[in-house]
Structures are given as C-alpha cells and as structure tokens.
XYZ file of C-alpha atoms in Angstrom:
510
model
C 5.598 31.848 33.949
C 7.907 33.046 36.532
C 6.714 35.255 39.010
C 3.244 36.235 37.108
C 6.575 36.901 33.534
C 6.627 34.636 31.079
C 10.145 32.980 30.779
C 10.056 33.066 26.787
C 10.458 37.486 27.654
C 13.403 37.040 29.295
C 15.418 34.709 27.007
C 14.445 36.771 23.917
C 16.002 40.083 25.601
C 19.534 37.912 26.309
C 19.565 36.709 22.677
C 18.688 40.375 22.053
C 21.528 41.967 23.821
C 24.226 39.095 22.773
C 23.440 40.214 19.347
C 23.726 43.447 19.596
C 26.998 43.591 21.235
C 28.503 42.361 17.264
C 30.477 44.864 15.055
C 30.526 45.280 11.871
C 33.042 42.932 11.782
C 30.651 40.669 12.497
C 27.917 37.880 10.768
C 25.216 36.981 13.284
C 22.515 34.770 12.345
C 19.473 33.328 14.186
C 18.611 29.639 14.226
C 15.254 28.373 15.337
C 14.197 25.393 16.882
C 11.179 24.565 13.814
C 14.129 25.276 11.081
C 13.589 28.423 10.041
C 17.203 30.149 9.807
C 17.448 34.250 9.095
C 20.609 35.789 7.904
C 21.818 39.044 7.033
C 23.423 42.084 9.044
C 23.110 42.496 12.580
C 20.115 44.612 12.601
C 18.081 42.368 10.220
C 18.746 40.176 12.911
C 17.908 41.177 15.826
C 14.558 42.587 14.977
C 14.195 38.419 13.588
C 14.206 37.995 16.848
C 12.339 40.561 17.850
C 9.891 39.422 16.037
C 10.275 35.042 17.537
C 6.928 33.608 18.585
C 6.208 30.810 20.818
C 5.080 28.302 19.109
C 2.901 25.000 20.563
C 5.459 22.143 18.991
C 7.895 20.739 20.647
C 10.165 21.436 18.554
C 14.144 19.397 17.973
C 16.089 21.928 20.244
C 19.278 18.858 19.787
C 18.877 19.637 15.550
C 19.155 23.660 15.866
C 22.135 23.543 17.509
C 23.521 20.670 15.355
C 22.277 23.785 12.385
C 23.786 26.591 14.434
C 27.174 24.319 14.331
C 26.746 23.861 10.764
C 26.459 27.543 9.720
C 29.482 28.680 11.986
C 31.524 26.010 10.346
C 30.841 26.754 7.169
C 31.192 30.011 6.592
C 35.003 29.615 6.158
C 36.198 32.188 9.714
C 37.963 31.336 12.336
C 35.775 33.256 15.106
C 33.578 30.284 15.535
C 30.593 31.347 18.298
C 26.776 29.628 19.680
C 24.832 30.804 21.980
C 22.324 29.475 23.041
C 19.129 30.646 25.249
C 16.658 27.703 26.634
C 15.249 27.695 29.685
C 16.450 23.335 30.092
C 13.346 21.400 29.625
C 14.550 18.180 30.270
C 12.113 16.551 27.780
C 13.699 19.245 24.950
C 17.596 18.056 25.952
C 16.241 14.735 24.815
C 20.745 13.669 23.200
C 23.493 15.203 23.041
C 24.668 17.725 20.335
C 28.389 17.574 19.072
C 29.959 20.263 19.251
C 33.146 20.271 17.960
C 35.866 23.067 18.599
C 32.846 25.463 17.674
C 32.554 27.349 21.030
C 29.398 27.393 22.678
C 27.561 29.599 25.665
C 24.408 29.033 26.595
C 22.055 31.191 28.594
C 19.816 28.993 31.116
C 18.430 30.895 34.183
C 17.682 29.656 37.874
C 14.650 28.992 39.976
C 12.502 26.251 39.679
C 9.582 25.451 37.194
C 6.028 26.443 37.735
C 3.135 24.722 38.541
C 1.494 23.421 35.619
C -2.490 21.334 35.194
C -2.146 20.166 31.742
C -4.614 17.843 29.110
C -2.343 15.538 27.804
C -4.444 12.971 26.587
C -7.950 13.393 24.653
C -9.587 10.641 22.197
C -12.910 10.164 20.893
C -13.642 6.208 21.098
C -14.421 5.146 18.692
C -13.381 7.366 16.332
C -17.131 6.444 14.349
C -20.347 7.036 16.836
C -23.178 5.100 16.372
C -24.612 7.396 17.210
C -23.001 6.041 21.296
C -19.451 6.810 22.074
C -17.172 7.714 23.976
C -14.166 10.524 25.059
C -11.018 9.972 27.265
C -9.262 12.361 28.156
C -5.908 12.351 31.084
C -4.850 14.822 32.897
C -1.437 15.866 34.509
C -1.285 18.018 37.754
C 0.067 18.304 41.525
C -3.837 18.259 42.094
C -6.958 17.546 41.424
C -8.363 19.650 38.256
C -11.532 20.729 36.969
C -12.252 19.866 33.281
C -15.095 20.421 30.973
C -16.047 18.819 27.776
C -16.759 20.545 24.399
C -18.577 18.584 21.448
C -20.171 21.389 18.411
C -19.224 24.095 20.630
C -21.423 22.969 23.270
C -20.666 21.451 26.441
C -20.985 17.620 26.763
C -20.085 17.274 30.627
C -18.041 18.086 32.943
C -16.366 17.109 36.145
C -13.320 17.185 38.492
C -10.662 14.303 38.273
C -7.865 13.576 40.504
C -4.402 13.567 39.575
C -3.733 10.557 37.240
C -7.281 9.175 36.756
C -8.615 8.916 33.807
C -11.296 11.209 32.574
C -13.956 8.991 30.821
C -18.314 10.450 29.792
C -20.321 8.314 27.459
C -22.896 9.819 24.855
C -25.417 9.908 22.893
C -25.403 13.149 21.053
C -27.700 15.029 18.256
C -24.946 16.492 16.148
C -24.032 14.368 12.642
C -21.547 14.023 10.660
C -17.704 14.701 11.606
C -17.644 16.883 14.578
C -14.377 18.581 16.805
C -14.792 18.785 20.368
C -11.714 19.752 22.576
C -11.131 18.451 26.509
C -10.385 21.711 28.323
C -8.641 23.172 32.670
C -10.099 25.608 34.803
C -7.595 27.878 33.169
C -3.564 28.640 34.910
C -0.332 30.603 34.263
C 0.212 28.578 31.025
C -2.719 28.283 28.913
C -1.966 26.889 25.549
C -2.152 22.916 27.082
C -5.174 24.033 29.375
C -7.035 22.346 26.340
C -6.700 19.523 24.176
C -8.451 18.795 20.644
C -10.039 15.433 19.170
C -13.025 14.542 16.628
C -15.294 11.923 16.176
C -17.600 10.717 13.129
C -21.675 10.927 14.618
C -24.062 9.574 11.920
C -25.448 5.889 11.712
C -24.008 2.579 12.727
C -22.301 0.518 9.597
C -24.597 -1.662 7.863
C -22.116 -5.353 7.504
C -23.137 -8.851 5.822
C -21.336 -12.148 6.942
C -20.596 -15.025 4.241
C -20.994 -18.398 5.895
C -16.579 -19.057 4.748
C -16.173 -16.285 7.172
C -16.231 -19.117 10.658
C -18.144 -18.903 14.376
C -15.906 -16.259 15.686
C -16.342 -13.530 12.843
C -20.285 -14.540 13.057
C -19.874 -14.289 17.110
C -18.883 -11.540 16.941
C -20.286 -9.168 13.969
C -23.934 -11.109 16.219
C -22.657 -9.217 19.680
C -21.677 -5.171 17.659
C -25.115 -5.966 16.689
C -27.145 -5.998 20.271
C -24.899 -2.715 21.319
C -26.035 -1.349 18.203
C -22.469 -0.808 16.692
C -22.907 -2.383 13.255
C -26.345 -2.632 11.623
C -26.625 -6.420 8.907
C -26.970 -5.152 5.797
C -26.101 -4.538 2.853
C -22.752 -2.684 3.128
C -19.777 -3.785 3.954
C -18.818 -8.075 3.350
C -17.497 -9.754 5.684
C -16.374 -12.826 3.083
C -12.821 -15.096 3.411
C -11.101 -14.051 -0.811
C -12.149 -16.584 -2.653
C -15.765 -15.873 -2.070
C -15.718 -11.903 -2.622
C -17.310 -10.671 -5.532
C -17.423 -7.077 -4.914
C -16.246 -4.092 -2.623
C -16.904 -2.421 0.392
C -15.613 -6.102 2.080
C -12.786 -7.055 4.308
C -11.130 -10.306 3.395
C -10.172 -13.223 4.972
C -7.952 -15.198 3.096
C -8.995 -18.878 2.713
C -9.117 -21.408 5.555
C -8.240 -24.547 3.139
C -4.507 -23.296 0.999
C -6.275 -25.241 -1.965
C -8.502 -22.395 -1.843
C -5.854 -20.286 -2.867
C -5.859 -20.231 -6.827
C -9.540 -19.483 -6.758
C -9.080 -16.861 -3.916
C -6.512 -14.732 -5.777
C -9.008 -14.850 -9.154
C -11.368 -12.704 -6.776
C -9.279 -10.877 -5.925
C -8.401 -9.605 -9.448
C -11.712 -9.394 -10.630
C -13.050 -7.789 -7.264
C -9.871 -4.998 -7.997
C -7.737 -5.983 -4.284
C -3.953 -5.098 -5.665
C -1.878 -7.769 -3.537
C -2.615 -11.335 -3.462
C -1.606 -14.721 -1.391
C 1.411 -16.560 -1.547
C 2.710 -19.955 0.108
C 1.645 -20.279 3.888
C 3.668 -19.868 6.514
C 3.306 -22.080 9.748
C 5.254 -21.527 12.753
C 3.961 -18.970 15.589
C 4.474 -14.911 14.883
C 3.899 -11.685 16.495
C 1.825 -9.027 14.790
C 2.746 -5.396 15.307
C 1.178 -2.350 14.567
C 2.857 0.792 12.697
C 3.042 4.125 16.025
C -0.021 5.642 16.312
C -2.255 3.161 15.562
C -5.239 1.572 17.470
C -2.158 -1.023 18.782
C -5.623 -3.150 19.087
C -3.672 -5.999 17.325
C -0.135 -5.370 18.214
C 0.675 -8.730 20.734
C -2.025 -10.650 18.797
C -0.272 -14.605 18.480
C -0.487 -15.713 14.674
C 0.144 -19.708 14.044
C -0.704 -19.707 10.711
C -0.285 -17.613 7.497
C -0.069 -17.001 3.664
C 2.440 -14.372 2.495
C 1.456 -11.316 0.790
C 2.149 -9.958 -2.234
C 1.737 -6.321 -4.269
C -0.096 -6.867 -7.588
C 0.520 -3.715 -9.578
C 0.779 -0.741 -8.391
C -0.613 -1.380 -4.107
C -1.360 2.608 -2.556
C -2.903 0.972 0.443
C -1.597 0.644 3.553
C 0.134 -1.604 5.565
C -2.274 -2.572 9.507
C -0.652 -4.666 10.932
C 3.065 -6.846 10.628
C 4.607 -9.752 11.440
C 8.027 -8.895 11.482
C 8.488 -7.227 7.669
C 6.000 -8.664 6.244
C 2.487 -7.375 5.481
C -0.049 -9.020 7.436
C -3.419 -6.867 7.271
C -3.567 -4.152 4.734
C -5.738 -1.552 3.258
C -6.770 -0.130 0.553
C -10.222 1.669 -1.448
C -12.821 -0.733 0.068
C -10.790 -3.121 1.662
C -9.244 -4.516 3.560
C -7.315 -7.450 3.667
C -5.829 -10.198 6.715
C -3.014 -12.587 5.254
C -4.758 -15.571 8.018
C -8.614 -16.543 8.404
C -10.531 -16.056 11.586
C -9.564 -19.218 13.321
C -8.081 -20.705 16.448
C -5.906 -22.597 14.348
C -4.693 -20.106 12.791
C -4.452 -16.725 15.342
C -5.236 -16.198 18.739
C -6.795 -12.781 17.178
C -10.622 -14.069 18.302
C -10.497 -14.650 21.846
C -8.526 -11.383 22.646
C -10.293 -8.085 23.809
C -9.253 -6.263 21.111
C -11.009 -8.587 18.455
C -14.651 -6.901 18.443
C -12.908 -3.022 18.472
C -10.780 -4.265 15.397
C -13.832 -5.409 12.964
C -15.787 -1.431 14.300
C -12.442 0.151 13.322
C -11.707 -1.411 10.511
C -15.363 -1.260 9.107
C -16.224 2.532 10.117
C -12.254 3.364 9.121
C -11.301 1.844 6.117
C -15.313 0.739 4.874
C -17.908 2.540 5.509
C -19.601 4.804 3.625
C -18.689 8.201 5.257
C -15.666 7.035 7.235
C -12.608 8.567 6.450
C -8.405 8.858 8.378
C -8.335 10.361 11.374
C -4.624 11.549 12.001
C -3.228 13.298 14.946
C 0.370 15.506 14.403
C 2.302 17.819 16.151
C 1.998 21.715 15.861
C 3.867 22.291 12.006
C 5.117 18.453 11.500
C 5.144 17.095 8.748
C 3.031 14.463 8.267
C 1.611 11.848 4.895
C -2.339 12.823 3.915
C -5.106 10.175 2.673
C -4.587 10.769 -1.509
C -7.859 11.258 -1.852
C -7.992 14.130 -0.076
C -8.171 18.073 -1.960
C -7.796 20.441 0.578
C -7.633 20.601 4.082
C -10.197 22.696 5.688
C -9.471 25.224 9.101
C -11.536 25.574 12.328
C -12.647 29.108 10.284
C -13.745 27.546 7.392
C -10.693 28.359 5.477
C -9.795 26.018 2.330
C -6.666 25.460 1.593
C -5.339 22.876 -1.576
C -3.698 20.377 -1.219
C -0.837 20.183 -3.704
C 1.543 16.939 -2.221
C 0.277 13.933 0.412
C 3.058 15.074 3.016
C 1.866 18.523 4.572
C 3.550 20.340 7.056
C 0.725 20.320 10.257
C -0.815 23.922 10.853
C 0.967 25.522 13.996
C -2.639 26.362 15.562
C -3.390 23.379 17.179
C -7.749 22.215 16.634
C -9.427 20.444 13.832
C -8.911 20.717 10.522
C -11.309 18.997 8.141
C -9.541 16.266 5.336
C -11.424 17.614 2.152
C -12.234 15.366 -1.134
C -13.812 17.401 -3.208
C -16.610 19.382 -1.208
C -16.770 16.561 1.261
C -15.609 16.248 4.734
C -13.357 12.598 4.502
C -11.955 13.110 7.967
C -9.130 15.553 10.509
C -6.173 16.707 11.050
C -6.086 16.278 14.588
C -3.220 19.011 16.347
C -2.185 19.351 19.669
C 0.739 19.593 21.519
C 2.907 17.195 22.851
C 1.785 16.125 26.083
C 5.572 15.759 26.689
C 5.604 19.635 26.626
C 3.742 20.295 29.604
C 6.211 18.318 31.970
C 8.798 21.497 33.085
C 10.851 19.819 34.615
C 14.396 21.147 33.934
C 17.556 19.819 34.301
C 20.443 20.853 36.079
C 22.948 24.016 35.346
C 25.714 20.131 34.718
C 23.749 18.397 33.389
C 22.922 20.883 30.342
C 26.424 21.291 30.048
C 26.474 17.649 29.095
C 23.528 17.734 26.360
C 26.908 19.428 24.428
C 29.918 17.508 23.951
C 32.918 19.597 23.186
C 35.856 21.212 25.646
C 34.245 24.900 25.105
C 31.215 24.884 26.890
C 30.070 27.141 29.343
C 26.605 27.906 31.178
C 25.074 30.714 32.323
C 21.796 32.185 34.370
C 22.338 35.566 34.429
C 21.457 37.215 30.779
C 24.497 40.735 30.453
C 26.835 37.221 31.968
C 25.781 35.004 29.399
C 25.881 38.850 26.729
C 29.251 39.588 27.412
C 30.967 35.975 26.768
C 29.647 36.046 23.042
C 31.929 38.466 21.631
C 34.476 38.575 25.018
C 37.896 37.730 23.799
C 40.276 34.185 24.798
C 43.902 32.927 23.718
C 42.378 31.190 20.412
C 40.826 33.978 18.436
C 40.915 38.311 18.964
C 38.501 40.834 20.457
C 36.852 41.162 17.814
C 35.347 38.399 17.045
C 34.803 37.589 13.350
C 31.877 35.619 13.411
C 28.219 34.564 15.880
C 25.674 32.075 15.386
C 22.875 33.141 17.375
C 20.953 30.397 17.198
C 17.314 30.820 19.327
C 14.999 28.762 19.578
C 11.978 29.477 21.380
C 9.535 26.752 21.622
C 6.839 25.424 24.033
C 6.886 24.639 27.782
C 6.742 28.557 28.839
C 5.278 28.963 25.324
C 2.859 27.084 26.774
C 2.009 30.980 28.151
C 1.943 32.792 25.112
C -1.820 31.175 24.201
C -2.690 33.611 27.012
C -4.799 35.937 27.011
C -1.623 38.195 26.093
C -1.266 35.938 23.920
C 2.371 37.836 22.715
C 6.056 36.311 23.851
C 4.503 33.783 27.060
C 6.467 30.833 25.231
C 8.661 28.401 26.929
C 11.878 26.982 25.751
C 14.166 29.063 24.011
C 17.767 29.326 22.264
C 20.245 31.394 22.115
C-alpha cells in the first residue's frame, strides 16, 4: 500500500492497458506466477487480468518469465514480446531469467516500499503439549509491536515485543486434542502477515517403558522427562535395543554388541519392522536432518553405526542421515536408530537436543493420538502421510485426499489431517516469511535479472503500455504476438488480506 492505495491495483491497470493495445492480428496470453496460463481472445485475456487477485504465497517469478518466453517462442510467429509488471521485490527476483532474443519490457513503479510489521515465525514447542507447552514467535518490525496469542479461539496471552525480540509464552490450557492457534499483531495496511498460524496437540504425556539394554543415558533422560511431566512411565512406547524388541510401538536402538545383529534382525522381522541392520561402520560422521525437521540431531557425531537396508517395501521416512546413508528411520509404530545411545557410538546423549528428541520421537511418531504437522506455503506442493484420507478446513469442510502429493490451500490457516474420522495431524499454511521483507531492487538491478539484449524498464504505466506494441527495426509496426505475463503475488499481496481484500496485493508481472 503506497499513499493509501494498493500498488497491485496500479500494476494490474498497467497490464490491462498493455493488453488493450493489441490488434486483431495479435495473440495475447496471461502468465501468472502460480503457473496459471490464460490464452484466447484479447478480451478474454483482459477479463482474466481484471479478475486476477493477490495470493498469499511467494510463487516463482523467474519461472513465470521462463514460461512466458516459452509460450511466445512456441507460437512460431516472428514478433515476440513479454511484458512484466512488478514491484521489484528483492526476495522475489532471486535469480536471472534467460530471455534470449525475445523482447521484454518491465514496469516497476518508482518510490520506496512502505513500512511493514509482520509475524514471521510462530510454532508450538513441542507440538505435543502434555498438557504444558510453549508458543514461540518472532516479528519483523521497525519498532515495538503489540501482539496477541490465541489458542482454540480464546486469548492465551498479550504483550509487547521489541524489534528482533523472541516471544515465548508458556501455558497449560484446558483444551484437549488438536487445537489451532494464531499469533497476531495490531493491523497495519499490509494485513496478511499480521497473523501467523500454528497448531498444538494437548493431552496427557505419552507413556513409555525403558529396557535395561537401552543403556544408562536413555534411562537418565527418561527419568528427567518423567520428572518434568513430558513423559509418564507405563506400557505405551517401548525404548528397547533391536535384539530385544517384541512389539510395537517402539523406539528401537541398534545393539551395543555387533554379535547381536543376527538376533536383532530376527526380532525386527517378527515385529514387522521393514529394516535390517548390516555391517558395522566406524569413523566419525556427522548427522544431518532433512529440511523442515526440528534439527535436534543435526550436527551430532557418530563414530559407530550399522548399515540400514530395507527388507521388502519400506514406506516410512528417513529422519536423519550419515552422508547419503539413513541413520534414523521411522514408519508405522517404530523409530529405528542405527547406533546404540552410548558415548562410544555417538555424542548425541550428551547434546542438548537429546531429551527433546526423545520426546518428539515418542509423541510425533509413536504415541497414540500423535500425528504429523506439516508446514506449507499457500498453493505449494506438499506430501501427505500415507494414512491421511481427508483434509478438514478451518470451517469444518472436508476434502477427500486422492493422492499423497497434495497442493496446499491458497488461504493461510490450520487444516487438519484426517485418518478416517479421527484427526491425525495438521497442515499449517502460512505465507513465506521473506514475503514480508519489502525491500526493492533498483531499476538497473531489476534489468540485470533478465539475460537478453532487448530488455527495457519503465516506471510509468503509459510508456510501458505503448512499448508492448511499438515498432522497431526488427519487426513491423503491427505486432503479430504479445505474451502478457502478469505475475501477481504477495508483498503488496499482503494488503489483500485487509478489510477490503480486493486487489490489494503485492507483486504483479505483466
């Protein structure tokens, strides 16, 4: 929002005016940054531009330009042009777009971006509250901000945070089960990033039993977690060496003695775990967790482990690796670690992440009522757990899941994952934190994001619209082709989530 008006609206108007310059001999397309392509008559494309609204996700602007270039090249016509309308947001133009000989005009209004206050991070820590837990949040703002945290629709806490200060609120709520929450700021002109969503599971601490063969470090860790009421002793999840596992659910550790590998593999087979232990590997290796994980294991050193191999179809997930090899794997009712938890094998038991990792492993993968929490950007492709049969939106409407590859909803919020009629986790949709950083490229820097000899930039809409169809030495005045790529996304798209919601977005490319 600049001088009280959404910048997206002016970018959209510039795109419409450019399209109106087309003649009956021209062909026009709209390319949106979410991958949408609209062709047909000039009037239908203008209607599509008029109907284009901001979305909460960041999209991929260089990919949209590449698609527009591909569209005009595949037409077989000689005059080829791509027009881009954008606010030039730095976080959106992260790489160069090869455009070759295709002519490109870029519309980027002059001026400075507005000030913005945003919630850039919000999470329940841990995800499973027993029933105590914490909410952790961070904000991006030029000055102090007033915040409010809600859980299950009621206010959990209020306060004020200085710039860069972490917000930490501990609570023991009365709610039970999967509960959605939000961290909110006082609204400014850019509304969409004034709210960020999270989810927590609230209930009793999971019960565990510890086999004596798991070792003293595991026993001490569990005792500490029981005293802090994060776990309870009982018959729920067994923490056990692989050669002693008899049933699931279980957190399974590799045996300390390599001579027990044969017995361990037989026990794993009887328990229905589709992994086997192989040869011993010695020598220092560093644990790495996939992106999106809690990073509680990341950086730990392993000096002794076993090679893990699948027995049949293993449908679980790899939670940590040593190089390219799996070190911790999880599936239905089991988490299997390829090392014993003893200092001679790994330094993990003496690291700060050891206790919270045990809690996360038990609660997220093994305890009854546990389920996955998946974070996704709006309209981003994500992969759902195999047992999910439907998605429940914030209004209670259900959508049947046909495939594990799932496009996240465009609207931010908490969407519950259903296994049958039971909630078994959540998909938490929030805009990318980078979309709240409104710093812009200069006109020359934006020009350099396009690698081609025929690229011009404009800061005025009329000149931009005329340039889309003006003549030059390389083509006739009547242009046979115009590819109009309108890339309409966040930055000012954030403003679209305000009171009016209509056309208040951010990034647009035409």
